[in-house]
Short mmCIF file of C-alpha atoms in Angstrom, two decimals:
data_model
loop_
_atom_site.label_atom_id
_atom_site.label_comp_id
_atom_site.label_asym_id
_atom_site.label_seq_id
_atom_site.Cartn_x
_atom_site.Cartn_y
_atom_site.Cartn_z
CA MET A 20 85.77 -4.13 44.93
CA LEU A 21 83.65 -4.23 47.99
CA CYS A 22 80.33 -5.71 47.71
CA ARG A 23 77.28 -5.36 50.05
CA PRO A 24 76.35 -8.42 52.17
CA ARG A 25 73.56 -10.37 50.57
CA PRO A 26 70.35 -10.04 52.50
CA ILE A 27 69.18 -13.10 54.15
CA ALA A 28 65.92 -14.49 52.38
CA SER A 29 63.79 -13.64 55.26
CA ASP A 30 64.97 -10.13 55.34
CA PRO A 31 62.00 -7.82 53.90
CA VAL A 32 62.62 -5.89 50.70
CA ASP A 33 61.79 -2.21 51.10
CA PRO A 34 59.09 -1.34 48.77
CA GLY A 35 60.57 2.13 47.92
CA THR A 36 64.01 0.57 47.11
CA PHE A 37 62.26 -2.25 45.15
CA ARG A 38 60.40 0.38 42.88
CA ALA A 39 63.53 2.54 42.52
CA VAL A 40 65.64 -0.53 41.47
CA LEU A 41 63.15 -1.87 38.98
CA GLY A 42 62.34 1.62 37.72
CA ARG A 43 65.72 1.47 35.98
CA PHE A 44 64.38 -1.21 33.61
CA ALA A 45 62.71 0.52 30.70
CA THR A 46 59.48 -0.99 29.42
CA GLY A 47 57.08 -0.47 26.69
CA VAL A 48 53.50 0.39 27.47
CA VAL A 49 50.37 -1.31 26.19
CA ALA A 50 46.53 -0.74 26.41
CA ILE A 51 44.68 -3.91 26.80
CA THR A 52 41.10 -3.36 25.51
CA ALA A 53 37.79 -5.36 24.72
CA LEU A 54 34.12 -4.88 24.62
CA ASP A 55 32.16 -5.59 27.87
CA HIS A 56 29.07 -7.80 28.04
CA GLU A 57 27.09 -4.81 27.34
CA GLY A 58 29.19 -3.97 24.23
CA ARG A 59 30.91 -0.97 25.74
CA PRO A 60 34.61 -0.52 25.42
CA CYS A 61 36.78 -1.23 28.44
CA GLY A 62 40.59 -1.09 28.99
CA LEU A 63 43.61 -0.68 31.21
CA ALA A 64 47.22 0.27 30.70
CA ALA A 65 50.25 -2.09 31.55
CA ASN A 66 53.95 -1.78 31.33
CA SER A 67 54.46 -5.56 32.27
CA PHE A 68 53.82 -6.89 28.70
CA THR A 69 55.95 -9.55 27.33
CA SER A 70 56.10 -12.22 24.61
CA VAL A 71 56.23 -15.81 26.17
CA SER A 72 56.26 -18.18 23.27
CA ILE A 73 56.46 -18.47 19.49
CA ASP A 74 55.06 -22.01 19.40
CA PRO A 75 52.40 -21.73 20.49
CA PRO A 76 52.19 -17.99 20.14
CA LEU A 77 51.70 -16.64 23.90
CA VAL A 78 51.98 -13.20 25.47
CA ALA A 79 51.81 -12.27 28.96
CA PHE A 80 51.08 -9.29 31.12
CA CYS A 81 50.44 -8.51 34.80
CA VAL A 82 47.45 -6.78 36.51
CA ALA A 83 46.85 -5.75 39.93
CA TYR A 84 44.31 -7.78 42.06
CA SER A 85 42.73 -4.35 42.84
CA SER A 86 42.10 -3.41 39.27
CA THR A 87 38.44 -2.76 38.70
CA SER A 88 38.94 -2.94 34.78
CA TRP A 89 40.26 -6.51 34.72
CA PRO A 90 37.04 -8.20 35.60
CA ARG A 91 35.40 -6.45 32.71
CA LEU A 92 38.25 -7.34 30.22
CA ARG A 93 38.34 -10.98 31.60
CA ALA A 94 34.82 -11.65 30.80
CA ALA A 95 35.45 -11.09 27.03
CA LYS A 96 36.10 -14.01 24.87
CA VAL A 97 38.98 -12.02 23.19
CA ILE A 98 41.06 -9.10 24.47
CA THR A 99 43.08 -6.79 22.37
CA VAL A 100 46.70 -5.60 23.22
CA ASN A 101 47.49 -2.19 21.81
CA MET A 102 51.11 -1.20 21.67
CA LEU A 103 51.19 2.46 22.30
CA ALA A 104 53.25 5.12 20.50
CA GLU A 105 55.44 7.64 22.01
CA HIS A 106 52.81 10.33 21.25
CA GLN A 107 50.19 8.52 23.40
CA ARG A 108 51.26 9.32 26.89
CA ALA A 109 47.80 11.02 27.56
CA VAL A 110 46.13 7.78 26.13
CA CYS A 111 48.15 5.71 28.63
CA VAL A 112 47.16 8.09 31.75
CA GLN A 113 43.49 7.82 30.64
CA MET A 114 43.55 3.93 30.55
CA ALA A 115 45.27 3.83 33.70
CA THR A 116 42.89 5.91 35.62
CA ARG A 117 40.37 4.21 37.93
CA GLY A 118 36.70 4.55 36.88
CA GLY A 119 35.10 6.85 34.39
CA ASP A 120 34.94 6.59 30.68
CA LYS A 121 38.60 5.51 29.57
CA PHE A 122 37.65 5.90 25.99
CA ALA A 123 36.19 9.57 26.07
CA GLY A 124 37.73 11.49 23.35
CA LEU A 125 39.67 8.54 21.92
CA THR A 126 39.10 7.24 18.37
CA TRP A 127 39.37 3.58 17.43
CA ARG A 128 38.72 0.94 14.95
CA GLU A 129 37.60 -2.52 15.48
CA SER A 130 40.11 -5.49 15.27
CA PRO A 131 38.81 -8.65 13.73
CA ALA A 132 37.50 -9.65 17.07
CA GLY A 133 35.72 -6.53 17.33
CA ASN A 134 37.63 -4.95 19.92
CA PRO A 135 39.13 -1.43 20.17
CA VAL A 136 42.30 -0.68 18.30
CA LEU A 137 43.27 2.65 19.27
CA ASP A 138 44.05 5.14 16.61
CA GLY A 139 47.93 5.82 16.54
CA ALA A 140 48.67 2.41 18.25
CA LEU A 141 51.84 0.87 16.63
CA ALA A 142 50.45 -2.58 16.64
CA TRP A 143 47.68 -4.56 18.01
CA ILE A 144 47.24 -8.39 19.10
CA ASP A 145 43.96 -10.16 19.39
CA CYS A 146 44.33 -12.90 22.16
CA ARG A 147 42.46 -15.24 24.28
CA VAL A 148 43.37 -15.82 27.97
CA ASP A 149 44.80 -19.08 28.58
CA ALA A 150 45.91 -19.06 32.19
CA GLU A 151 46.06 -16.76 35.20
CA HIS A 152 48.66 -17.15 37.74
CA PRO A 153 48.51 -15.47 41.07
CA ALA A 154 51.76 -13.55 42.04
CA GLY A 155 51.89 -11.51 45.16
CA ASP A 156 49.58 -8.54 44.54
CA HIS A 157 49.09 -9.16 40.98
CA VAL A 158 47.94 -11.96 38.60
CA ILE A 159 50.20 -13.04 35.64
CA VAL A 160 47.83 -13.35 32.53
CA VAL A 161 49.10 -15.61 29.86
CA ALA A 162 47.09 -15.12 26.40
CA ARG A 163 47.18 -17.09 23.21
CA VAL A 164 47.83 -14.87 20.09
CA LEU A 165 44.71 -15.30 17.78
CA GLN A 166 45.53 -12.35 15.23
CA LEU A 167 48.08 -9.61 15.11
CA ASP A 168 49.12 -6.84 12.77
CA THR A 169 51.03 -3.45 12.77
CA HIS A 170 48.77 -0.29 12.69
CA ALA A 171 50.62 2.91 12.65
CA ASP A 172 54.24 4.10 12.52
CA GLY A 173 56.37 5.86 15.13
CA GLY A 174 58.29 4.89 18.13
CA PRO A 175 57.13 3.25 21.24
CA LEU A 176 55.88 4.79 24.33
CA VAL A 177 58.52 3.80 26.98
CA PHE A 178 58.23 3.83 30.80
CA TYR A 179 61.43 4.43 32.63
CA ASN A 180 62.33 5.72 36.13
CA ARG A 181 58.70 6.64 36.82
CA SER A 182 58.44 8.74 33.79
CA TYR A 183 57.28 8.30 30.04
CA GLY A 184 59.35 8.97 26.95
CA GLY A 185 60.25 7.66 23.50
CA PHE A 186 62.90 5.77 22.10
CA ASP A 187 66.07 7.14 20.40
CA PRO A 188 67.72 4.24 18.37
CA ILE A 189 71.47 4.27 18.18
CA SER A 190 72.47 4.73 14.56
#
């Protein structure tokens, strides 16, 4: 079996190839929400969400430095992670859009912290930002879980190969 030679560490990685390769890893999609300092709902979509630790309970996600939504969310004492369901592709697209009212036409309830829990989301997690770590063109946000619960039934919204879909479990 022939293998390609390993690139030397100083060789640049082609951004298109990087996206194509990492696009082959399926991820779930979340909407991160809060109320800004004026009491208005704000949010963003992320597919870089993961659990970090059980003790203490920590989660993490990545946000682009260019995000105009993250500064509004970061200013909140508590943020809420909404795990999106497979039927919420339009919600994801709306949350990922720059500017405008990301909550137009969306219905939601308040989490115990008072943040938006989107109707139809599979689960929610209220958390407090513990740390932010610079990482290239993104920041890795580590957040401590304060409260969480399931919310609705259904399958997850999955992002794979630049497309959205659902999950079909193997029986």
